[in-house]
mmCIF file of C-alpha atoms in Angstrom:
data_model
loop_
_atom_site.group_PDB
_atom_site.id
_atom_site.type_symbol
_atom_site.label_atom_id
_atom_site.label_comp_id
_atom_site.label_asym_id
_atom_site.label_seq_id
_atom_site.Cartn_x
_atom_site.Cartn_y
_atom_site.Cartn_z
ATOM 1 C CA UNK A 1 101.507 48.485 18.622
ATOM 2 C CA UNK A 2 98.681 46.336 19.134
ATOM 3 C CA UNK A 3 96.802 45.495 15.794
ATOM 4 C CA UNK A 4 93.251 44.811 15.750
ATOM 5 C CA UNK A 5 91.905 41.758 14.273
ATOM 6 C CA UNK A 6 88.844 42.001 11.664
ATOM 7 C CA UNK A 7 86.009 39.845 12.903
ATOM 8 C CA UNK A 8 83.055 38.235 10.674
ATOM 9 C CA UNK A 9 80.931 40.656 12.840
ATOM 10 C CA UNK A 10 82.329 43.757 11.282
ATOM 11 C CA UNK A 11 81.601 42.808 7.875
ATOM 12 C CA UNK A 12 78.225 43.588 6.781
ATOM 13 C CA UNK A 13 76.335 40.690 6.039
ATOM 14 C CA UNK A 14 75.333 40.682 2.102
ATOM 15 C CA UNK A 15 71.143 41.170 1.604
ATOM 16 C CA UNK A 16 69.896 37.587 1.535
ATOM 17 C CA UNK A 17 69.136 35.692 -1.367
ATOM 18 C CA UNK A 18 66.713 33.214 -3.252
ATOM 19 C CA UNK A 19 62.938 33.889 -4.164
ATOM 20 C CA UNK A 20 61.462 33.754 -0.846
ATOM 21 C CA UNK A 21 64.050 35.994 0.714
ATOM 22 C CA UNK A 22 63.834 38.556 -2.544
ATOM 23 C CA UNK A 23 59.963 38.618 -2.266
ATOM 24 C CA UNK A 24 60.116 39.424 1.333
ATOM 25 C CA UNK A 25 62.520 42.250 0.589
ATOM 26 C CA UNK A 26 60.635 43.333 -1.838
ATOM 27 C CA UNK A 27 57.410 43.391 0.143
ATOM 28 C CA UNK A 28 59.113 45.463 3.129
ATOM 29 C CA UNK A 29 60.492 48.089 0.519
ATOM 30 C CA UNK A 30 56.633 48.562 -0.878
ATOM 31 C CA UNK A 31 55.396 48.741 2.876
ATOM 32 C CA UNK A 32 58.126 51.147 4.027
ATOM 33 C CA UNK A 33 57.225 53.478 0.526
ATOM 34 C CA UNK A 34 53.714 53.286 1.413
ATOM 35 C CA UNK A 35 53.828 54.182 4.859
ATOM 36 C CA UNK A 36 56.590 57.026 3.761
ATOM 37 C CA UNK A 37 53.770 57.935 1.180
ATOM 38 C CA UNK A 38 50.864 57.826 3.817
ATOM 39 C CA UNK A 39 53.033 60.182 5.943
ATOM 40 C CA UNK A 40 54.222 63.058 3.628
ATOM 41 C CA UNK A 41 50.975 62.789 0.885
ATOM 42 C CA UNK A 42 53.492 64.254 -1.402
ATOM 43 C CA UNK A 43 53.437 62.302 -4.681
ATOM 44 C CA UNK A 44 49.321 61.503 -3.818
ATOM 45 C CA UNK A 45 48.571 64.683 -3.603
ATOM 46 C CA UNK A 46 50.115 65.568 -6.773
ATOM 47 C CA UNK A 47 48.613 63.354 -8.649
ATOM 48 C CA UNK A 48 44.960 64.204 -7.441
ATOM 49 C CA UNK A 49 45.210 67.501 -7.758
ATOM 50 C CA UNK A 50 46.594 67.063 -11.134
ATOM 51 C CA UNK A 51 43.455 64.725 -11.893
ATOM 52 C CA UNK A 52 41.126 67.153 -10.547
ATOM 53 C CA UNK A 53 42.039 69.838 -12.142
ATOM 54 C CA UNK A 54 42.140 68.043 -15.481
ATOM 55 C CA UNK A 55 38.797 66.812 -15.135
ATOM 56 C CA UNK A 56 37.614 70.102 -14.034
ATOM 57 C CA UNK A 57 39.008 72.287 -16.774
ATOM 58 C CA UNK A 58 37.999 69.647 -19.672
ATOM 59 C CA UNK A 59 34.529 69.571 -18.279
ATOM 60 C CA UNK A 60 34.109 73.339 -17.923
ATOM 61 C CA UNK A 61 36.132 73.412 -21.778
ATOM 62 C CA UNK A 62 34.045 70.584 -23.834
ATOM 63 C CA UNK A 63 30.333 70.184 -21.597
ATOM 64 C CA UNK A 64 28.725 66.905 -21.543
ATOM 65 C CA UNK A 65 30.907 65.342 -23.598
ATOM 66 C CA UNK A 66 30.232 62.038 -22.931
ATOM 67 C CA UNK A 67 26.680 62.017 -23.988
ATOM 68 C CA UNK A 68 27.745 62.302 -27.821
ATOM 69 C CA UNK A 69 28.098 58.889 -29.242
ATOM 70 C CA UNK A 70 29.973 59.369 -32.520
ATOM 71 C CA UNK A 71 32.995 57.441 -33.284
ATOM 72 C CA UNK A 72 34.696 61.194 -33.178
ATOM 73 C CA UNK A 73 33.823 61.973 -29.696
ATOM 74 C CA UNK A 74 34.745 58.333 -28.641
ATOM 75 C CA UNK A 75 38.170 59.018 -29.220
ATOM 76 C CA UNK A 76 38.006 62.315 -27.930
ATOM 77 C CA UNK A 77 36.842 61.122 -25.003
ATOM 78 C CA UNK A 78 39.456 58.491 -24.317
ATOM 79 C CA UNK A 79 42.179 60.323 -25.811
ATOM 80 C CA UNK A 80 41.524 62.984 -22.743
ATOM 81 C CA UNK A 81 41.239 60.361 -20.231
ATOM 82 C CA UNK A 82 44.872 58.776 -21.087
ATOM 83 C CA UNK A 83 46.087 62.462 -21.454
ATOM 84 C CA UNK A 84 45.153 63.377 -17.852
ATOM 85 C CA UNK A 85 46.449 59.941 -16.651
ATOM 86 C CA UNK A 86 49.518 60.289 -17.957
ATOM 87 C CA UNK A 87 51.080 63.377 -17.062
ATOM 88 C CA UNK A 88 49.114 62.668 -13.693
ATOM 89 C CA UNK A 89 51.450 60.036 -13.862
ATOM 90 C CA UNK A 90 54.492 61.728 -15.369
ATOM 91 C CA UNK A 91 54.002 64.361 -12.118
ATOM 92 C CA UNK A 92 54.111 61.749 -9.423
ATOM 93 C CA UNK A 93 55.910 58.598 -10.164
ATOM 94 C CA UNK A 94 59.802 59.692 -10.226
ATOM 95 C CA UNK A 95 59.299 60.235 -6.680
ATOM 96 C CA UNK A 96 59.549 56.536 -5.816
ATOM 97 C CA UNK A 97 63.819 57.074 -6.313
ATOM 98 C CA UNK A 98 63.306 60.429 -5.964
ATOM 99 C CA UNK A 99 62.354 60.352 -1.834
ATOM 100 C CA UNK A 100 65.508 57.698 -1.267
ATOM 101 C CA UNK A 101 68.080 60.275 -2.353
ATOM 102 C CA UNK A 102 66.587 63.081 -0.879
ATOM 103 C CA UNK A 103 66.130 61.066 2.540
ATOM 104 C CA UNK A 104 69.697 59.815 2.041
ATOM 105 C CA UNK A 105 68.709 56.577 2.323
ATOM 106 C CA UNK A 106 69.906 55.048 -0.814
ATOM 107 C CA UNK A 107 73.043 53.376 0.476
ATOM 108 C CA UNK A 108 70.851 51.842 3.372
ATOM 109 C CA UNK A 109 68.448 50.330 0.811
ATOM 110 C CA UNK A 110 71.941 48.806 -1.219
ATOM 111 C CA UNK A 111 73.079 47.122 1.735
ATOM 112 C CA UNK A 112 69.569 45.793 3.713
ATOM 113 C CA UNK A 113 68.130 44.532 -0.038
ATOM 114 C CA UNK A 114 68.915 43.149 -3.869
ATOM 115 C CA UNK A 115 68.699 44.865 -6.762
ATOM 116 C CA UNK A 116 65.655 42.658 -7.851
ATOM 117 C CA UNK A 117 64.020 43.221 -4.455
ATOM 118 C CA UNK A 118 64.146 47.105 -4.287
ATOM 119 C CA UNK A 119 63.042 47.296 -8.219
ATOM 120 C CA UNK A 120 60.157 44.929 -7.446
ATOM 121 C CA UNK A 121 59.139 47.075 -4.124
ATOM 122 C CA UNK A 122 59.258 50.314 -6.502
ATOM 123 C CA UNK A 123 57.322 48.418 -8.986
ATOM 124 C CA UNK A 124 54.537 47.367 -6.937
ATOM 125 C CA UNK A 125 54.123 50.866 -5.528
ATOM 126 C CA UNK A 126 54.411 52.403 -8.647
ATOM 127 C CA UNK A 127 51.513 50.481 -9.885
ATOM 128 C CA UNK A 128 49.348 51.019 -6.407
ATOM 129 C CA UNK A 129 50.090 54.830 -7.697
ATOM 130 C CA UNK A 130 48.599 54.585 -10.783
ATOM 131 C CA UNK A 131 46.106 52.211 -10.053
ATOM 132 C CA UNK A 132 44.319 54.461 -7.186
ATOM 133 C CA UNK A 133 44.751 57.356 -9.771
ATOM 134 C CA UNK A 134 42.860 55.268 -12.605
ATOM 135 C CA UNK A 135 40.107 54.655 -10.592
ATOM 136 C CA UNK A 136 39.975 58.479 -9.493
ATOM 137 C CA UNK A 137 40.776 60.108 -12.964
ATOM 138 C CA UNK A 138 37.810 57.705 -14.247
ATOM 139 C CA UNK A 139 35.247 58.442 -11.826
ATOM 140 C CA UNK A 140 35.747 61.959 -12.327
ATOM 141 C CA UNK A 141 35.575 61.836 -16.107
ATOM 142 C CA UNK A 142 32.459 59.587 -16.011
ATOM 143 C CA UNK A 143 30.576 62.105 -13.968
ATOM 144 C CA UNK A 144 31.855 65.185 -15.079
ATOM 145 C CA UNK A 145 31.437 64.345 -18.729
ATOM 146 C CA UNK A 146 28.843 62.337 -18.488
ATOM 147 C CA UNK A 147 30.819 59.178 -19.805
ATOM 148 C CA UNK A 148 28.581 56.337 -20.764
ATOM 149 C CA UNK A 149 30.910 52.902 -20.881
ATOM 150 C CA UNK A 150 30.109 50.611 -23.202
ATOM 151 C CA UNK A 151 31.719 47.689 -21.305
ATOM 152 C CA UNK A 152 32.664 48.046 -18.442
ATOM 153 C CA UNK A 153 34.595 44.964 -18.399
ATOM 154 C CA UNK A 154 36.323 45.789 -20.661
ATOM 155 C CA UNK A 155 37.233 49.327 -19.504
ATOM 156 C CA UNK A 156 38.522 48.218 -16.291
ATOM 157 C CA UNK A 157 40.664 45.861 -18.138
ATOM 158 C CA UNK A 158 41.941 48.458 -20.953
ATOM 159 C CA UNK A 159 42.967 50.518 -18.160
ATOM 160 C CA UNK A 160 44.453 47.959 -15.952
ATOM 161 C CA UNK A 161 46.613 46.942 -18.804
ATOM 162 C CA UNK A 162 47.621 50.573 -19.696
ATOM 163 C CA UNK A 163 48.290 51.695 -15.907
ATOM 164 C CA UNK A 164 51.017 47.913 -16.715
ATOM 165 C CA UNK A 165 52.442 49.012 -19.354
ATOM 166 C CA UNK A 166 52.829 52.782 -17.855
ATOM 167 C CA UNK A 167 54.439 51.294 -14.644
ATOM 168 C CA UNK A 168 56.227 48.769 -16.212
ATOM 169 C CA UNK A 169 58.328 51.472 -18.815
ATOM 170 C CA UNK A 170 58.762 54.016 -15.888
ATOM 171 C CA UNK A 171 59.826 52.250 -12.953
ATOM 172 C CA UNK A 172 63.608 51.909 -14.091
ATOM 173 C CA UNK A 173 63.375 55.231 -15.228
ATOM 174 C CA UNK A 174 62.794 56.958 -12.034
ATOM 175 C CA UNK A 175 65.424 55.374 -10.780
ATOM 176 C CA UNK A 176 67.757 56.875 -13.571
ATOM 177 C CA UNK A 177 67.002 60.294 -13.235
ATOM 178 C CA UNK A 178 66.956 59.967 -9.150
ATOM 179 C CA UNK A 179 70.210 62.005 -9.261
ATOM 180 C CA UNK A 180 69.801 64.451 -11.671
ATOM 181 C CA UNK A 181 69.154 68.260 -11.505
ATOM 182 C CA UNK A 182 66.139 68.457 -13.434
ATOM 183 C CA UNK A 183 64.270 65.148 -12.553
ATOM 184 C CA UNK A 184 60.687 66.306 -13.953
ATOM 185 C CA UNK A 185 61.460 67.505 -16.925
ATOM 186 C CA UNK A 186 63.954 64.428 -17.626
ATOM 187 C CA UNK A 187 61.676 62.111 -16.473
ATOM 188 C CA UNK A 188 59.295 62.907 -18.535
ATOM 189 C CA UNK A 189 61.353 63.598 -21.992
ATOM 190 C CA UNK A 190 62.879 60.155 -21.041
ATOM 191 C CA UNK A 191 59.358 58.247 -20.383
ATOM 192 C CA UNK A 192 57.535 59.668 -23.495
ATOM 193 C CA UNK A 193 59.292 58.372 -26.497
ATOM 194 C CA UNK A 194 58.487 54.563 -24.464
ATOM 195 C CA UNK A 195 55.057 55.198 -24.060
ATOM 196 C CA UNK A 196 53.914 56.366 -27.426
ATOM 197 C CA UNK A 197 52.940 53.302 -28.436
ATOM 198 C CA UNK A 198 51.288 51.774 -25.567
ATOM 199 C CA UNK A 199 49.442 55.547 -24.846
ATOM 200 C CA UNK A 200 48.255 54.857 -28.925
ATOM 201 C CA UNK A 201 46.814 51.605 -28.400
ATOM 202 C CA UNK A 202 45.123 52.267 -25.180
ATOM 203 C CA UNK A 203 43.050 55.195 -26.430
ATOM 204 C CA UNK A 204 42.090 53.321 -29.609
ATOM 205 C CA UNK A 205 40.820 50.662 -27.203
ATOM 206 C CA UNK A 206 39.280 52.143 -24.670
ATOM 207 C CA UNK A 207 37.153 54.307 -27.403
ATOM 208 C CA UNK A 208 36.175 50.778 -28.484
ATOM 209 C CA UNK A 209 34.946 49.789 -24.917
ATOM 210 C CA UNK A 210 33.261 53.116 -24.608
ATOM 211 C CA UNK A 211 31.279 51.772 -27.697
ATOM 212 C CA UNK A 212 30.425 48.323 -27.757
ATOM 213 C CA UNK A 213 29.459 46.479 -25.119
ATOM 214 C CA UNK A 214 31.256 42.787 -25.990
ATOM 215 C CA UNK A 215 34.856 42.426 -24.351
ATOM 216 C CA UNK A 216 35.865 40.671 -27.537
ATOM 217 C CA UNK A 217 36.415 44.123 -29.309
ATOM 218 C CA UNK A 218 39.658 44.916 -27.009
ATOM 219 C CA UNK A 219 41.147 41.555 -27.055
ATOM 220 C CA UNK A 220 43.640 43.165 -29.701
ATOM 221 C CA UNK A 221 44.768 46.132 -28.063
ATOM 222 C CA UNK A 222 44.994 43.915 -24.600
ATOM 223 C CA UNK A 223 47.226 41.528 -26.144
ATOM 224 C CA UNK A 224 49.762 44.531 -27.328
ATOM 225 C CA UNK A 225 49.525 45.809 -23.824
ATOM 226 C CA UNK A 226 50.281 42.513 -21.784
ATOM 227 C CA UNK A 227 53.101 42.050 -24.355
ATOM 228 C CA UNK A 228 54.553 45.535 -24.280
ATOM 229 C CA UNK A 229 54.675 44.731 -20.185
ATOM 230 C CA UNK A 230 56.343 41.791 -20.072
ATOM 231 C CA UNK A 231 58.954 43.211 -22.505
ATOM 232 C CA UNK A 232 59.716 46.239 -21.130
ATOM 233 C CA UNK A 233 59.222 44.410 -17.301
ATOM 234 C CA UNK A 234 61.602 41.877 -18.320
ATOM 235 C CA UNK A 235 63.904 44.096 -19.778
ATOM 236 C CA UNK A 236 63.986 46.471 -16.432
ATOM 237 C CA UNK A 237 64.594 44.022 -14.522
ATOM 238 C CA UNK A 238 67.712 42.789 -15.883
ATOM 239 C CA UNK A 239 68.965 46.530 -16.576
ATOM 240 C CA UNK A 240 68.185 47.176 -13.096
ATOM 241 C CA UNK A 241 71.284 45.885 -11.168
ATOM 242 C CA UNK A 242 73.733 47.872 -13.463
ATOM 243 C CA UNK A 243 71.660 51.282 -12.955
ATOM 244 C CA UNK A 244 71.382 50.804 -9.347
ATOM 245 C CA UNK A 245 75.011 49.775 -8.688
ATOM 246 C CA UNK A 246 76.183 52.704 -10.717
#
């Protein structure tokens, strides 16, 4: 009987460690998701046609909304943008988790990358998501409705800061419900109760920037948001490791 000695070659070599080596990890997962994305158009072309067809139907439903400037239709008017952009969002970004266990590629990712590196690669194309549907979802609303913005300094930044705190509270759960038989609907009941508060203070501020033209007015409701980030970031990434390895 001849027994066959285990070399270091045969064990697979752990995924490398340390900032640098995270961040370049991290870096190839976004490219890889973005090139996956670029190929298959699935979770883009969800959330555009979801965008259009929002726009569309509230324009068609309310007119020229946008030309009334009453504190009313202010909040009307945000209220519908932050509607459409989140269950745009809601639509399209479980799919980040979603794609790796359908592709069966989720023990590949364990063993060529961290924990920290593949939520960080989700995480930045999560927010590349919702940052290209922002700027589409707005665009459409300002012409549709005939949207006249107040600031628009401070509009960009109220919805930079919400399409943060969106990413930042959904990321980790996408990669919760990647297994589950009903991902949409869980992601979703999962995602809501976290973003109530956020979705609040981003309407009430970008109503305000829709108003006034100073930038001052949404320093407030910018604060909450860059808070609510780094809490919910923070805390995702140190959950992270125990929902991936489980």
């Amino acid at each position: 009987m001849i027994e066959q000695e285990t070399t270091l070659t045969d064990i697979p070599a752990p995924p490398p460690s340390g900032i640098s080596a995270t961040l370049r990890a991290a870096w190839a997962i976004f490219r890889k998701d973005i090139a996956c994305e670029l190929r298959t158009r699935y979770a883009i072309n969800t959330l555009l046609l979801f965008a259009v067809s929002a726009a569309t139907a509230v324009s068609l439903g309310v007119g020229f909304l946008g030309m009334r400037r009453t504190e009313e239709a202010l909040l009307i008017q945000s209220a519908l943008l932050w509607i459409a952009l989140l269950f745009a969002a809601l639509n399209g970004l479980s799919r980040s988790f979603v794609y790796e266990e359908e592709a069966r590629t989720m023990a590949a990712l364990r063993l060529s990358a961290s924990p920290t590196a593949v939520f960080l690669g989700k995480f930045w194309f999560n927010l590349t998501l919702v940052m290209v549907l922002s700027a589409i979802t707005t665009l459409l609303f300002i012409v549709l409705l005939r949207v006249k913005v107040g600031s628009p300094l401070a509009f960009s930044v109220m919805l930079a800061a919400g399409g943060l705190a969106l990413t930042s509270a959904t990321t980790i759960i996408a990669a919760i419900i990647a297994r589950a038989s009903f991902k949409g609907a869980l992601f979703a009941v999962l995602a809501f109760p976290l973003l109530v508060a956020p979705l609040i203070i981003a309407i009430q501020g970008t109503a305000q920037a829709l108003e006034n033209v100073a930038v001052d007015v949404v320093v407030g409701p910018i604060r909450f948001l860059l808070a609510y980030v780094v809490v919910t970031f923070t805390a995702s990434l140190m959950l992270f490791p125990f929902v991936w390895d489980s």
